[in-house]
Coordinates of C-alpha atoms and ligand atoms in Angstrom, one line a residue:
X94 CA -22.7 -14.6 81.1
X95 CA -19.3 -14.4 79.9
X96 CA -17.3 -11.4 81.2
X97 CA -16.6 -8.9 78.4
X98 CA -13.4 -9.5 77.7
X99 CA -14.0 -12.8 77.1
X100 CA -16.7 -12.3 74.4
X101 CA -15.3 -13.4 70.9
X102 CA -14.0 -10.4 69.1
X103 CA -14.8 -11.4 65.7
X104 CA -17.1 -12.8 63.3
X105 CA -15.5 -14.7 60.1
X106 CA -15.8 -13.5 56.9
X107 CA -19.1 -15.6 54.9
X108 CA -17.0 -18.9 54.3
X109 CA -18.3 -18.6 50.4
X110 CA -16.4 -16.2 49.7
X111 CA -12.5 -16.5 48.9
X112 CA -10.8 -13.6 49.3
X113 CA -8.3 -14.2 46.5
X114 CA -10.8 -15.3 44.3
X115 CA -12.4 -11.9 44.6
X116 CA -9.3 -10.2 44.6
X117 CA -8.3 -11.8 41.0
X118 CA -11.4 -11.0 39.8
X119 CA -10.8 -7.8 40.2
X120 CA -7.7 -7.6 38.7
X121 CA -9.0 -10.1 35.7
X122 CA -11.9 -6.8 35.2
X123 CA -9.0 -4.3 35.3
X124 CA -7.0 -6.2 32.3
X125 CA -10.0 -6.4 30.6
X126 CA -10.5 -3.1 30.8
X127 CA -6.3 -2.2 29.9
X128 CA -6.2 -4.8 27.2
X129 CA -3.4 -6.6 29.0
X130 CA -1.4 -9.6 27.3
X131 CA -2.4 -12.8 28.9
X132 CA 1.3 -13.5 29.8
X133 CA 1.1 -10.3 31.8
X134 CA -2.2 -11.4 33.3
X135 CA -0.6 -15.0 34.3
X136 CA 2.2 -13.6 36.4
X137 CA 0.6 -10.6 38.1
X138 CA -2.2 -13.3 38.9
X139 CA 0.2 -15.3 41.1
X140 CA 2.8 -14.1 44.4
X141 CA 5.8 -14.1 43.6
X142 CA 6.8 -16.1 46.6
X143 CA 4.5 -17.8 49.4
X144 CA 6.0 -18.4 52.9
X145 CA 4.4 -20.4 55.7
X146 CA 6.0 -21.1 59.0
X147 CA 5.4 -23.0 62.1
X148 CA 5.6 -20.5 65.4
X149 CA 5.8 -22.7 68.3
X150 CA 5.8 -20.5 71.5
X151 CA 6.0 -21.5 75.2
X152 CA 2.6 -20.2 76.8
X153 CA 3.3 -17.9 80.4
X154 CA 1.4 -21.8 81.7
X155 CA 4.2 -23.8 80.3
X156 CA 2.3 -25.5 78.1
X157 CA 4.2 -24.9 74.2
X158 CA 1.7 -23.9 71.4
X159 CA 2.2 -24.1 67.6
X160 CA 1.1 -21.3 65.4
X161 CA 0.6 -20.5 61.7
X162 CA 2.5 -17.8 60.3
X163 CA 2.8 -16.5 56.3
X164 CA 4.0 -13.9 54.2
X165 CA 3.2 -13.5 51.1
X166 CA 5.2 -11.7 48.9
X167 CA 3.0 -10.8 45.6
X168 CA 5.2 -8.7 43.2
X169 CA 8.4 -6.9 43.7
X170 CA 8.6 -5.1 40.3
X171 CA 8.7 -1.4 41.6
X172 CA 10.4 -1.3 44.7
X173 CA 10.8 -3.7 47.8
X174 CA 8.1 -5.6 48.9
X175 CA 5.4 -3.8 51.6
X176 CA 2.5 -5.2 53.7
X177 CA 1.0 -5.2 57.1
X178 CA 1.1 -8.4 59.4
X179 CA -2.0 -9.1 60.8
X180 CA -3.0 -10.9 64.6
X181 CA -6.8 -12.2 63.7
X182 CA -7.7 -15.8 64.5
X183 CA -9.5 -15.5 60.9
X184 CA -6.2 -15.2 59.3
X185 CA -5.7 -17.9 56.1
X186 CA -3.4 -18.1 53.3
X187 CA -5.8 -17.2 50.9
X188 CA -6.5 -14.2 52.5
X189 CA -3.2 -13.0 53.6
X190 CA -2.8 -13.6 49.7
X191 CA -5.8 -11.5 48.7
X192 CA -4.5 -8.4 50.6
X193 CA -1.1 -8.3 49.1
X194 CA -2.6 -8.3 46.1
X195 CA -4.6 -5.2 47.2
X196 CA -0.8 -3.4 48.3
X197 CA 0.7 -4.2 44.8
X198 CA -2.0 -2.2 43.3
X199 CA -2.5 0.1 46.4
X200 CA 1.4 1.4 46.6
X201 CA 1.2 1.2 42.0
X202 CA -1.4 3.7 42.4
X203 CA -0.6 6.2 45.4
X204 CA 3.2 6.5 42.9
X205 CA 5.0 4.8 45.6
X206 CA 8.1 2.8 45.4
X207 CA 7.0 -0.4 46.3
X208 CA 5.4 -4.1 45.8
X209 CA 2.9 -6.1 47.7
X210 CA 2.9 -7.9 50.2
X211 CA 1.5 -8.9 53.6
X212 CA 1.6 -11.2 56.4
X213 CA -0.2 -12.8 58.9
X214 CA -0.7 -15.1 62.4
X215 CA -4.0 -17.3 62.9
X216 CA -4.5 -15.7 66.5
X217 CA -6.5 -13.9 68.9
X218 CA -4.1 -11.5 70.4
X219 CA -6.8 -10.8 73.0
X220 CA -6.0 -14.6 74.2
X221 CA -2.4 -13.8 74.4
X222 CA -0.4 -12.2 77.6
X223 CA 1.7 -9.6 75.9
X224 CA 4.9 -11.8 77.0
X225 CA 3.3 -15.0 74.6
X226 CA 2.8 -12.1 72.2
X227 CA 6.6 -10.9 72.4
X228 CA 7.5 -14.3 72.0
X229 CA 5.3 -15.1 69.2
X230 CA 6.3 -12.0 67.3
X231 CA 10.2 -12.9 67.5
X232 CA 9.5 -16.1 66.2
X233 CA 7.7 -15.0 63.7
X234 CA 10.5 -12.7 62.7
X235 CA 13.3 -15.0 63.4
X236 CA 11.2 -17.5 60.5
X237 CA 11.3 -14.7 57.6
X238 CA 14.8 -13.4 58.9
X239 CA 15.6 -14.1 55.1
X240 CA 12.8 -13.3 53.3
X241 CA 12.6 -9.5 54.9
X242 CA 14.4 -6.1 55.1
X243 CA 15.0 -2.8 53.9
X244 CA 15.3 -3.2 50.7
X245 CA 13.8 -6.7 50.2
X246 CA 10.3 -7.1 52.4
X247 CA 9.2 -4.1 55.0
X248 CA 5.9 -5.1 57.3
X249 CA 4.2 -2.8 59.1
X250 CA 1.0 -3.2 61.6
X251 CA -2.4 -4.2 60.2
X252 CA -5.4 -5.6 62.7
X253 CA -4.1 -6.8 65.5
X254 CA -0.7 -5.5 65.8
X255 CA 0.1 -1.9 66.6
X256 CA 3.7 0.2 67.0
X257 CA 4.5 -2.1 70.1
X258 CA 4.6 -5.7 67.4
X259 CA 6.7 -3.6 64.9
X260 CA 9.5 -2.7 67.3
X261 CA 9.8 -6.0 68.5
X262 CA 9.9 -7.4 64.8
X263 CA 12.8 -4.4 64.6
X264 CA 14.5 -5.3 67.5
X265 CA 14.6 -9.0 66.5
X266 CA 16.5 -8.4 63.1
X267 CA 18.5 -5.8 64.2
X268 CA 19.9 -8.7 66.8
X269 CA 20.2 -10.6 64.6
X270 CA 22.3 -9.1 62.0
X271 CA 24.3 -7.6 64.3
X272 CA 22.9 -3.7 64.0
X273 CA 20.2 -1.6 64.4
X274 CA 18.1 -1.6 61.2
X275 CA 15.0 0.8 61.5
X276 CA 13.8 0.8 57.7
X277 CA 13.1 -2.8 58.3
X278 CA 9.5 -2.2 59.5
X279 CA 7.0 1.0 59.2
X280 CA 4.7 1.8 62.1
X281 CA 7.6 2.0 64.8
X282 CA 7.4 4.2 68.0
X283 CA 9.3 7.7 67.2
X284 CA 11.5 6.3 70.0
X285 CA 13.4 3.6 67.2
X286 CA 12.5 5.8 64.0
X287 CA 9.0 5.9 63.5
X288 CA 7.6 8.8 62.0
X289 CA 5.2 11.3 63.3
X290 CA 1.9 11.3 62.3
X291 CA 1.8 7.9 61.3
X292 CA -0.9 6.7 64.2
X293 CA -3.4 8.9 62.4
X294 CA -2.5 7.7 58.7
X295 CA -5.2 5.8 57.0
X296 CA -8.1 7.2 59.2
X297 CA -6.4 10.7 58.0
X298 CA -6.7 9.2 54.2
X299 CA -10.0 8.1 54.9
X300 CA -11.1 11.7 55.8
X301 CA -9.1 12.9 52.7
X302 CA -11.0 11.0 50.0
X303 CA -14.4 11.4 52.0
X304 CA -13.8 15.6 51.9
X305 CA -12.9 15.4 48.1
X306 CA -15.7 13.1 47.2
X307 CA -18.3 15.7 48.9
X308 CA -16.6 18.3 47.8
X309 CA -17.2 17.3 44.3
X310 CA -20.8 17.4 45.0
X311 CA -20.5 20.9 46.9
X312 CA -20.7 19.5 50.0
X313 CA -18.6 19.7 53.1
X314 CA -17.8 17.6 56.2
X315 CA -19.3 19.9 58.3
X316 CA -23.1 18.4 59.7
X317 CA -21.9 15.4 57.6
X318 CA -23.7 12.3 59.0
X319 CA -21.0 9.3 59.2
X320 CA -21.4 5.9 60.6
X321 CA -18.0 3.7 61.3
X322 CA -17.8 0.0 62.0
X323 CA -14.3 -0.8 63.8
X324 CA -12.8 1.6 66.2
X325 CA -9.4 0.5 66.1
X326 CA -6.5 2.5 64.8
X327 CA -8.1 3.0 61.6
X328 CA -11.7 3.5 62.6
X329 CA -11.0 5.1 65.7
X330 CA -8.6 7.8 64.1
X331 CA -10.9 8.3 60.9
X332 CA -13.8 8.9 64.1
X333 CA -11.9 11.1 65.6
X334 CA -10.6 13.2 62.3
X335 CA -14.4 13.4 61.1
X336 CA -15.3 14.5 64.4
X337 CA -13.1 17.2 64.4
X338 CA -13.1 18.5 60.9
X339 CA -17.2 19.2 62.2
X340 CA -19.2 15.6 60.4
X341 CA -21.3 13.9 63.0
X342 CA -20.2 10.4 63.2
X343 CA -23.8 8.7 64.3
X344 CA -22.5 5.5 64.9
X345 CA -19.6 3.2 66.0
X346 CA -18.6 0.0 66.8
X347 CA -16.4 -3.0 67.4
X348 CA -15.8 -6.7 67.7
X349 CA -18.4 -6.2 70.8
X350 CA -21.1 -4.3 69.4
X351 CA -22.1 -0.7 68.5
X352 CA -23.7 2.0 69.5
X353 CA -25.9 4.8 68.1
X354 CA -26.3 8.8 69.3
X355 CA -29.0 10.8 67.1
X356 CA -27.0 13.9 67.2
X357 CA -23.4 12.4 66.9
X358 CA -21.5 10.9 69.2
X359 CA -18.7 13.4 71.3
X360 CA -15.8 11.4 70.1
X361 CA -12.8 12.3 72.7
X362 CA -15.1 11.5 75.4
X363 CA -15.9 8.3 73.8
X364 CA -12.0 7.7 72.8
X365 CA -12.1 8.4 77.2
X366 CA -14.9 6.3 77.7
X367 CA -13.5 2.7 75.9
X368 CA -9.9 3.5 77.1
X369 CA -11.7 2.9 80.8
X370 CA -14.0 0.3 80.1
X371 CA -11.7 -2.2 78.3
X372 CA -12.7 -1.3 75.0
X373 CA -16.8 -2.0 75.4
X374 CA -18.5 0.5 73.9
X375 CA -21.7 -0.3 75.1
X376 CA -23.1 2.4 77.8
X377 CA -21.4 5.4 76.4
X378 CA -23.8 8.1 78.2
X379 CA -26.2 9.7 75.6
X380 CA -26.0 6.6 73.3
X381 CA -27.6 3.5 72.9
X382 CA -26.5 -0.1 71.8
X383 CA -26.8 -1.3 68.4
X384 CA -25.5 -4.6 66.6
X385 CA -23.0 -4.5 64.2
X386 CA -25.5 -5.8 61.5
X387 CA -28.0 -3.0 62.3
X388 CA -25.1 -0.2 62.0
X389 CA -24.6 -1.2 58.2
X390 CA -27.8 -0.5 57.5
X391 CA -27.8 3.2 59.5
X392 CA -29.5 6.2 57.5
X393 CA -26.3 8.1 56.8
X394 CA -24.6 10.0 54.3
X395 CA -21.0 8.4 54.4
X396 CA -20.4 4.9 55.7
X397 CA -17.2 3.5 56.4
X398 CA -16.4 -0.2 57.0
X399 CA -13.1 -0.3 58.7
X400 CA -12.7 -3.4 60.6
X401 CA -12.8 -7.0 58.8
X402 CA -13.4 -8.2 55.0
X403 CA -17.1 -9.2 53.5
X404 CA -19.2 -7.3 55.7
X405 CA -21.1 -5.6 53.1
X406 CA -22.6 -8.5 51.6
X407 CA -25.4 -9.7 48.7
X408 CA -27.3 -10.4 52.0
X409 CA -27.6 -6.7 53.2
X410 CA -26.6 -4.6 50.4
X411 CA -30.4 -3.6 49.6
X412 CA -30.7 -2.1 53.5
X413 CA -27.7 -0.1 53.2
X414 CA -29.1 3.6 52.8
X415 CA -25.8 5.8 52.8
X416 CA -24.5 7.6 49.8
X417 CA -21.1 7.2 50.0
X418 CA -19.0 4.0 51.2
X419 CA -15.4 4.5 51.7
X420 CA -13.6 1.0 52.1
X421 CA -11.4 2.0 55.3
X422 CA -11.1 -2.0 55.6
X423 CA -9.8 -4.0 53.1
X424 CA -12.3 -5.7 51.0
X425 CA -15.1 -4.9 53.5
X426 CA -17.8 -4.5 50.3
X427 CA -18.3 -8.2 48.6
X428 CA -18.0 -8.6 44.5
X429 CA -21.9 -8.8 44.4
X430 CA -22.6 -6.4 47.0
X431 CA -20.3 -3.6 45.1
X432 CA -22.0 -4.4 41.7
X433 CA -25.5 -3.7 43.9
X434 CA -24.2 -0.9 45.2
X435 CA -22.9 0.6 41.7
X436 CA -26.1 0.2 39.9
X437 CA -28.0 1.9 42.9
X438 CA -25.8 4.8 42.1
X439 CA -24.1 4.5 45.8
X440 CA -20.3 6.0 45.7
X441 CA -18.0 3.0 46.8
X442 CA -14.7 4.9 47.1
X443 CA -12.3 1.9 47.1
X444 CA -9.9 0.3 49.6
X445 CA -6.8 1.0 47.2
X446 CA -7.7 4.4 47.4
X447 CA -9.6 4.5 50.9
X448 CA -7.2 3.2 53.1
X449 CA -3.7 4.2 51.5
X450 CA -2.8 6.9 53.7
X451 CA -1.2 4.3 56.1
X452 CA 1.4 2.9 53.5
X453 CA 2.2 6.8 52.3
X454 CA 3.2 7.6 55.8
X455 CA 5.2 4.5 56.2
X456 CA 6.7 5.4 52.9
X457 CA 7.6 8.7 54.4
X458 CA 9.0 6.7 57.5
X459 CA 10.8 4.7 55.3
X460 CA 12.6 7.9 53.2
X461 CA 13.3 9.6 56.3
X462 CA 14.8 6.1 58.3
X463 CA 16.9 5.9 54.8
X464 CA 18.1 10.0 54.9
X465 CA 18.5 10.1 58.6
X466 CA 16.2 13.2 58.7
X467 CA 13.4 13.3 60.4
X468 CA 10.1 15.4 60.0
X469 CA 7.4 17.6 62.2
X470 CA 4.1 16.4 61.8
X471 CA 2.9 19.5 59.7
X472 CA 5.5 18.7 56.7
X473 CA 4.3 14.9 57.1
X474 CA 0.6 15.4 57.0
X475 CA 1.6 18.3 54.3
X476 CA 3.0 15.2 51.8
X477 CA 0.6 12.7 52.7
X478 CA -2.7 14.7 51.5
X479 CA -0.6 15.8 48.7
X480 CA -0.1 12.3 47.6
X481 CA -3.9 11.2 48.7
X482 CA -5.6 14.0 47.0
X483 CA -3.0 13.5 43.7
X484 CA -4.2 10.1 44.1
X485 CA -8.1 10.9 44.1
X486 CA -8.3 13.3 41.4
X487 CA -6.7 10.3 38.9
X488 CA -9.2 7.9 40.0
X489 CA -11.9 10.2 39.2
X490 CA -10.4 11.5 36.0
X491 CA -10.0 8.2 35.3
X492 CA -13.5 6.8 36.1
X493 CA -14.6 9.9 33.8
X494 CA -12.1 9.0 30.8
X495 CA -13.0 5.1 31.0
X496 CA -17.0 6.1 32.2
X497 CA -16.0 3.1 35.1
X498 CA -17.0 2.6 39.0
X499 CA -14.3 4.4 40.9
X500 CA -12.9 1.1 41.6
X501 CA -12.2 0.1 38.4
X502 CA -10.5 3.3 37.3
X503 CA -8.6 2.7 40.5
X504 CA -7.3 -0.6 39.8
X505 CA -6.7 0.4 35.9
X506 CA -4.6 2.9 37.3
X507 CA -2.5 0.6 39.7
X508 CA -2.3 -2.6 38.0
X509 CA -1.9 -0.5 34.2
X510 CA 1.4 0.7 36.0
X511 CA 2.7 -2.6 37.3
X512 CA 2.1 -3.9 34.0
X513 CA 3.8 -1.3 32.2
X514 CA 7.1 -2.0 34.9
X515 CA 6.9 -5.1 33.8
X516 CA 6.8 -4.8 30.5
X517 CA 9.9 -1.9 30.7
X518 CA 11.9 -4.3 32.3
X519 CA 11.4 -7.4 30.6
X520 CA 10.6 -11.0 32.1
X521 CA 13.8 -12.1 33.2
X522 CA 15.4 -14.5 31.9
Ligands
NAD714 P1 -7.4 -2.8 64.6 O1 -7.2 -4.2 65.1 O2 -6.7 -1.7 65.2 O3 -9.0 -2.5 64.7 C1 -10.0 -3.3 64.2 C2 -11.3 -3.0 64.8 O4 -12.4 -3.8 64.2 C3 -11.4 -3.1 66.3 O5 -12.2 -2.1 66.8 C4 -12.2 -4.5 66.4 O6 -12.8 -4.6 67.6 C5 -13.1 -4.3 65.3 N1 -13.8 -5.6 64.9 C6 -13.2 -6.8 64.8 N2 -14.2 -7.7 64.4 C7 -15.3 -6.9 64.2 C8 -16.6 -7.3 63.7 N3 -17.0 -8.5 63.5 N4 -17.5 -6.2 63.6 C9 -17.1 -5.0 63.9 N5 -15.9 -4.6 64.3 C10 -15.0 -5.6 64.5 O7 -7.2 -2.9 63.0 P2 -7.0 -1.7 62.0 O8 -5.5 -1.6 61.9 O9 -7.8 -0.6 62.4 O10 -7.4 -2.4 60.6 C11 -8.8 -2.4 60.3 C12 -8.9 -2.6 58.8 O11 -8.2 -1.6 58.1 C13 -8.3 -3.9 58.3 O12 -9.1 -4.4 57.2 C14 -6.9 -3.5 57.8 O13 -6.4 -4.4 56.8 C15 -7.2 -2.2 57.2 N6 -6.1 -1.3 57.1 C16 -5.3 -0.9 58.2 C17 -4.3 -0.1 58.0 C18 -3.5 0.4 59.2 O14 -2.7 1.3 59.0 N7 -3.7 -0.1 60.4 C19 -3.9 0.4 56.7 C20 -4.7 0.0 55.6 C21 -5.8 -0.8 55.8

């Protein structure tokens, strides 16, 4: 038997399903649904600019390796481009595509500043030593030294990549223009300009929405029964937030497996536990081991896909017995599998929505980099739920207003604003 470590980390998304295909199906339902102008519908349909790059980088063996980089830079109209780069040997163009769709209509809809974009390396950083990951982050960089910056492109971490990838990516433009330039990437260590509280971000958004959506059925978190898939930075903070704010989180896994505790599982101990055993879950006293299929289909009240795309699928959508599914991961719940879910009555709270607390706090980063003042965690986690709960009361109003999914009234809301940029400024030339 293979040593854990060496188990595969991941399982591909179904390869039926094209992630930009779903993605401008999405948006095609939302300009339905706003009447948009087919001109309109044509150009937010496409990036604005595709960029893929060879990484060749010299393993710590001496043999050289070439790797596939891209970012894709989708629409620029409000404000500078903004996505995370992602490590994940399931990385494509289309779906590096897909997703900065999802942070043109993500940052639209939080009121934020900014397009979408994203980027991405076909990789298993789990393969890499972190000096082959150094060097194939600087690369990277050096590739798009031209296509990113503070005011043009900002990237900031997304699977695979953590504070550690984003200071490198800082420290290799800084070189190479000649100065320190912080604002280039979100999700740095405090150390270079990162901001506090931003670890925490999205799983803290992802408890955000989850509180208001029971609380708008009179419920609280408390005794809440939660199961999570991923227990990375998003899954793993959005565990840990749950946990503490009194829900029982039943269930967790990762690229490894899951596993399962009746009465909920005692979180810091667990956070302790994986930190020892090289992230395997498995063996967590009090628990016991589940597959990542069988955690989808838990009895729970709130269940929260946070690791990969299509894992909610036509295939197991009729065994899925929770309430509420809040899309921590982007595009976790397939097109079918979310109109199954709708007409079921299930609560999908969306990824726009879901997972947006990560690019609020790297806005706030990004205004603080820019001002040169810098925040305590109180007055940051004070404006992020500010903006997340802002955020949740017009998709629901919304929803209400247009009697649509949540997801619909989510997208309406984003892409209606885009549109409406657009049409304010005029299609140049
Ligand atoms: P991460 O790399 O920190 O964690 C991903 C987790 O998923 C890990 O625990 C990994 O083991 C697990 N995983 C991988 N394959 C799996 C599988 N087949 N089954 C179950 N678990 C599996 O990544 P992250 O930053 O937590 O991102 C997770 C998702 O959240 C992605 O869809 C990402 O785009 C989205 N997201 C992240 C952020 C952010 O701030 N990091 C913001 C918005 C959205």
């Amino acid at each position: 038997m293979m040593s854990p470590s060496l188990l595969p980390l991941v399982t591909p998304s179904p390869a039926h399903i094209c992630p930009f295909d779903q993605a401008c199906s999405y948006l095609e339902e939302a300009a339905k649904e706003l009447q948009l102008d087919s001109g309109l519908l044509a150009i937010l349909s496409s990036p604005r600019k595709v960029v893929t790059v060879s990484v060749p980088v010299k393993l710590d063996s001496g043999e050289v390796r070439v790797l596939v980089g891209h970012r894709v830079q989708h629409c620029n109209i409000l404000g500078p481009y903004k996505g995370g780069t992602r490590y994940h040997p399931a990385v494509t163009l289309q779906e590096v595509s897909a997703l900065a769709m999802l942070m043109t209509w993500k940052c639209a809809l939080l009121g934020i500043p900014y397009g979408g974009a994203k980027g991405g390396i076909a990789l298993d950083p789990n393969q890499y030593s972190v000096g082959e990951l150094e060097r194939v982050t600087r690369r990277y960089t050096s590739e798009l030294i031209n296509d990113i910056g503070p005011a043009v492109d900002i990237p900031a971490p997304d699977m695979g990549t953590s504070s550690r990838e984003m200071a490198w990516m800082m420290d290799t433009y800084s070189m190479n223009v000649g100065h320190a330039v912080p604002g280039v990437v979100t999700g740095k260590p405090l150390s270079i300009g990162g901001s506090r509280g931003r670890d925490l971000a999205t799983g803290r958004g992802v408890m955000i929405v989850v509180r208001e959506a029971l609380a708008e059925r009179g419920l609280s978190l408390a005794g809440v029964r939660v199961v999570i898939q991923g227990f990375g930075n998003v899954g793993g903070a959005a565990a840990q937030l749950l946990h503490d704010a009194g829900a029982k989180v039943l269930a967790v896994s990762n690229g490894r497996g899951g596993i399962f505790c009746e009465t909920g599982l005692d979180i810091p101990a667990l956070n302790v536990y994986v930190a020892q055993n090289r992230q395997v879950l498995a063996g967590f006293p009090g628990s016991i081991a589940i597959s990542n299929a069988e955690l989808l289909t838990l009895p729970c009240d709130v269940l929260i896909p946070a690791a990969l795309e299509n894992q909610i699928t036509e295939e197991n959508v009729a065994r899925v017995q929770a309430t509420i599914v809040a899309e921590a991961a982007n595009g976790p719940v397939t097109l079918a599998a979310d109109r199954a879910l709708e007409a079921r009555g299930v609560t999908v709270l969306p990824d726009i929505l879901a997972n947006a607390g990560g690019v609020v706090v790297s806005y706030l980063e990004w205004v603080q980099g820019l001002s040169y003042v810098f925040w305590d965690e109180e007055r940051v986690n004070q404006e992020m739920e500010g903006l997340m709960v802002q955020a949740y009361r017009q998709v629901t109003h919304q929803a209400k207003l247009r009697q649509v999914p949540l997801r619909l009234a989510a997208y309406t809301l984003g892409v209606g604003r885009v549109a409406q940029a657009l049409a304010d400024r005029g299609l140049y030339p």
